[in-house]
Amino acid sequence: METLYFGPSRLIRTAVKHMRQRRFGIIVNMSSGAALESNPSMGAYAAGKGALDSMSKALAKEVEAFNVRVLTVLLGTFNTGMGNATVLGENPPPADYKGSLSEKIMDMMSTGKFAPNGDKDKAMKAVYEVVVGEGVGKGHEAETALPLGQDLAARINVVQGYLAHALDVFGSVCNNVYLEKN
């Protein structure tokens, strides 16, 4: 949480003061598809990214009047070397997780078997263009979310399906838990 949320939050809080005074600024937060829909064994990472995403959504509304823009870049998997930097904790997972998807993901991440399909250079070009309002960003300067990566598009579809299903199942109760007006 320190690296994924509290550190960026402190930096943003400091920078926003100056951006408000200048009446201009762009804050770019690098997030992850894990913030939308996490894989087993990645809950802490997803929580940190999700916290930053939620704060960014609120902040975008708060600073819009000062001509300060907040852009959250939601990344899928990219060839950044993240898999090679993954380190497991000292204590192995409980035996109950043997053979589970959690174990497989931890193994894939920690052994270098992680095979991303996104090109980091293309992604950063897209981020640059959206920030400066050129290329793919031209005419989209007011956007607050930039999804990048084929696997992220699939995750977004999963989340949309999850929420649509919840409304299908519980929509009637969702809309009937209101205060009765006299």
CSV table of C-alpha atoms in Angstrom, one decimal:
chain,number,residue,atom,x,y,z
A,1,MET,CA,0.0,0.0,0.0
A,2,GLU,CA,2.9,2.4,0.7
A,3,THR,CA,4.3,2.1,-2.9
A,4,LEU,CA,1.0,1.6,-4.7
A,5,TYR,CA,-1.2,4.1,-2.9
A,6,PHE,CA,0.2,6.2,0.0
A,7,GLY,CA,3.3,7.4,-1.8
A,8,PRO,CA,1.5,8.5,-4.9
A,9,SER,CA,-1.3,10.1,-2.8
A,10,ARG,CA,1.3,12.2,-0.9
A,11,LEU,CA,3.0,13.3,-4.1
A,12,ILE,CA,-0.4,14.2,-5.7
A,13,ARG,CA,-1.5,16.1,-2.6
A,14,THR,CA,1.7,18.2,-2.8
A,15,ALA,CA,1.5,18.8,-6.6
A,16,VAL,CA,-2.2,19.6,-6.7
A,17,LYS,CA,-1.6,22.7,-4.5
A,18,HIS,CA,0.6,24.2,-7.2
A,19,MET,CA,-1.6,23.0,-10.1
A,20,ARG,CA,-4.6,24.7,-8.5
A,21,GLN,CA,-2.7,28.0,-8.2
A,22,ARG,CA,-1.5,27.8,-11.8
A,23,ARG,CA,-5.0,26.7,-12.9
A,24,PHE,CA,-3.4,23.9,-15.0
A,25,GLY,CA,-2.0,20.5,-14.5
A,26,ILE,CA,-2.1,16.8,-15.5
A,27,ILE,CA,-1.8,14.0,-13.1
A,28,VAL,CA,-1.1,10.6,-14.7
A,29,ASN,CA,-1.6,7.5,-12.5
A,30,MET,CA,-0.3,4.2,-13.7
A,31,SER,CA,-2.8,1.5,-12.7
A,32,SER,CA,-3.5,-2.1,-13.6
A,33,GLY,CA,-6.2,-4.4,-14.7
A,34,ALA,CA,-5.8,-6.0,-11.3
A,35,ALA,CA,-7.6,-3.0,-9.8
A,36,LEU,CA,-10.7,-4.0,-11.9
A,37,GLU,CA,-10.5,-7.7,-11.5
A,38,SER,CA,-7.8,-9.4,-9.5
A,39,ASN,CA,-6.2,-12.8,-9.9
A,40,PRO,CA,-5.8,-15.2,-7.0
A,41,SER,CA,-2.7,-14.4,-4.9
A,42,MET,CA,-2.6,-10.8,-6.1
A,43,GLY,CA,-5.2,-9.3,-3.6
A,44,ALA,CA,-2.8,-6.9,-1.9
A,45,TYR,CA,-1.5,-5.6,-5.3
A,46,ALA,CA,-5.1,-5.2,-6.5
A,47,ALA,CA,-6.1,-3.4,-3.3
A,48,GLY,CA,-3.3,-0.9,-3.7
A,49,LYS,CA,-4.1,-0.2,-7.3
A,50,GLY,CA,-7.8,-0.1,-6.6
A,51,ALA,CA,-7.3,2.5,-3.8
A,52,LEU,CA,-5.4,4.7,-6.2
A,53,ASP,CA,-8.0,4.3,-8.9
A,54,SER,CA,-10.8,5.2,-6.5
A,55,MET,CA,-9.0,8.3,-5.2
A,56,SER,CA,-8.2,9.3,-8.8
A,57,LYS,CA,-11.8,9.2,-9.8
A,58,ALA,CA,-12.8,11.5,-6.9
A,59,LEU,CA,-9.8,13.8,-7.4
A,60,ALA,CA,-10.7,14.2,-11.1
A,61,LYS,CA,-14.1,15.6,-10.1
A,62,GLU,CA,-12.6,17.8,-7.4
A,63,VAL,CA,-9.9,19.5,-9.5
A,64,GLU,CA,-11.7,19.7,-12.9
A,65,ALA,CA,-12.8,23.3,-12.0
A,66,PHE,CA,-9.2,24.3,-11.7
A,67,ASN,CA,-8.3,23.0,-15.2
A,68,VAL,CA,-6.4,20.1,-13.6
A,69,ARG,CA,-6.8,16.7,-15.3
A,70,VAL,CA,-6.4,13.3,-13.7
A,71,LEU,CA,-5.8,10.4,-16.1
A,72,THR,CA,-5.7,6.8,-14.9
A,73,VAL,CA,-3.8,4.5,-17.2
A,74,LEU,CA,-5.2,1.0,-16.7
A,75,LEU,CA,-2.5,-1.5,-18.0
A,76,GLY,CA,-2.8,-5.1,-19.0
A,77,THR,CA,0.4,-7.1,-19.2
A,78,PHE,CA,3.4,-5.6,-20.9
A,79,ASN,CA,7.1,-6.5,-21.5
A,80,THR,CA,8.4,-4.5,-18.6
A,81,GLY,CA,10.3,-7.2,-16.7
A,82,MET,CA,7.7,-7.1,-13.8
A,83,GLY,CA,7.7,-10.9,-13.8
A,84,ASN,CA,11.5,-11.1,-13.3
A,85,ALA,CA,11.2,-8.6,-10.3
A,86,THR,CA,8.6,-10.7,-8.4
A,87,VAL,CA,9.8,-12.1,-5.1
A,88,LEU,CA,7.8,-14.4,-3.0
A,89,GLY,CA,7.7,-14.1,0.8
A,90,GLU,CA,9.8,-16.2,3.1
A,91,ASN,CA,6.9,-18.4,4.2
A,92,PRO,CA,5.3,-20.7,1.6
A,93,PRO,CA,1.6,-20.6,1.1
A,94,PRO,CA,-0.4,-23.1,3.3
A,95,ALA,CA,-0.6,-26.6,2.0
A,96,ASP,CA,-4.3,-26.1,1.1
A,97,TYR,CA,-3.1,-24.0,-1.9
A,98,LYS,CA,-1.1,-26.8,-3.4
A,99,GLY,CA,-2.0,-27.1,-7.1
A,100,SER,CA,-4.4,-24.2,-6.9
A,101,LEU,CA,-4.6,-21.3,-9.4
A,102,SER,CA,-3.0,-19.1,-6.7
A,103,GLU,CA,0.1,-21.4,-6.6
A,104,LYS,CA,0.3,-21.4,-10.4
A,105,ILE,CA,0.2,-17.6,-10.6
A,106,MET,CA,2.8,-17.3,-7.9
A,107,ASP,CA,5.0,-19.8,-9.7
A,108,MET,CA,4.5,-18.1,-13.1
A,109,MET,CA,5.3,-14.7,-11.7
A,110,SER,CA,8.4,-15.7,-9.6
A,111,THR,CA,10.1,-18.0,-12.1
A,112,GLY,CA,10.1,-15.8,-15.1
A,113,LYS,CA,7.4,-17.8,-16.9
A,114,PHE,CA,5.3,-14.7,-17.1
A,115,ALA,CA,4.6,-14.0,-20.8
A,116,PRO,CA,3.1,-10.6,-21.3
A,117,ASN,CA,1.7,-9.8,-24.8
A,118,GLY,CA,1.8,-6.0,-24.6
A,119,ASP,CA,4.5,-3.8,-26.1
A,120,LYS,CA,5.5,-1.2,-23.5
A,121,ASP,CA,6.9,1.2,-26.1
A,122,LYS,CA,3.5,1.3,-27.9
A,123,ALA,CA,1.7,1.7,-24.7
A,124,MET,CA,3.9,4.7,-23.6
A,125,LYS,CA,3.4,6.3,-27.0
A,126,ALA,CA,-0.3,6.1,-26.5
A,127,VAL,CA,0.0,7.6,-22.9
A,128,TYR,CA,2.1,10.4,-24.3
A,129,GLU,CA,-0.4,11.2,-27.1
A,130,VAL,CA,-3.4,11.1,-24.7
A,131,VAL,CA,-1.6,13.4,-22.2
A,132,VAL,CA,-0.6,16.0,-24.9
A,133,GLY,CA,-3.7,15.7,-27.0
A,134,GLU,CA,-2.1,14.4,-30.1
A,135,GLY,CA,-2.6,11.2,-32.2
A,136,VAL,CA,-4.9,8.9,-30.4
A,137,GLY,CA,-5.4,11.5,-27.7
A,138,LYS,CA,-6.6,14.3,-30.1
A,139,GLY,CA,-10.1,15.3,-29.1
A,140,HIS,CA,-10.1,13.2,-26.0
A,141,GLU,CA,-8.5,15.6,-23.6
A,142,ALA,CA,-11.3,15.3,-21.1
A,143,GLU,CA,-11.0,11.5,-20.7
A,144,THR,CA,-10.0,10.2,-17.2
A,145,ALA,CA,-9.3,6.6,-18.0
A,146,LEU,CA,-7.0,5.1,-20.6
A,147,PRO,CA,-7.3,1.3,-20.9
A,148,LEU,CA,-4.3,-0.4,-22.6
A,149,GLY,CA,-3.7,-4.0,-23.6
A,150,GLN,CA,-5.6,-6.9,-25.2
A,151,ASP,CA,-5.9,-8.7,-21.9
A,152,LEU,CA,-7.2,-5.6,-20.2
A,153,ALA,CA,-10.0,-5.4,-22.7
A,154,ALA,CA,-11.0,-8.9,-21.8
A,155,ARG,CA,-10.9,-8.0,-18.1
A,156,ILE,CA,-13.1,-5.0,-18.6
A,157,ASN,CA,-15.6,-7.4,-20.3
A,158,VAL,CA,-15.5,-9.7,-17.3
A,159,VAL,CA,-16.2,-6.9,-14.9
A,160,GLN,CA,-19.1,-5.6,-17.0
A,161,GLY,CA,-20.5,-9.1,-17.1
A,162,TYR,CA,-20.1,-9.5,-13.4
A,163,LEU,CA,-22.0,-6.3,-12.6
A,164,ALA,CA,-24.7,-6.9,-15.3
A,165,HIS,CA,-25.2,-10.4,-13.8
A,166,ALA,CA,-25.5,-8.9,-10.3
A,167,LEU,CA,-28.2,-6.5,-11.5
A,168,ASP,CA,-30.0,-9.3,-13.3
A,169,VAL,CA,-30.1,-11.4,-10.1
A,170,PHE,CA,-30.6,-8.6,-7.5
A,171,GLY,CA,-31.9,-5.7,-9.6
A,172,SER,CA,-35.4,-5.8,-8.0
A,173,VAL,CA,-34.0,-5.7,-4.4
A,174,CYS,CA,-31.4,-3.1,-5.5
A,175,ASN,CA,-34.2,-0.8,-6.5
A,176,ASN,CA,-36.4,-1.5,-3.5
A,177,VAL,CA,-34.3,-0.7,-0.5
A,178,TYR,CA,-35.3,3.0,-0.3
A,179,LEU,CA,-36.9,5.1,2.4
A,180,GLU,CA,-40.7,5.2,2.1
A,181,LYS,CA,-41.9,8.8,1.7
A,182,ASN,CA,-44.9,9.7,3.8
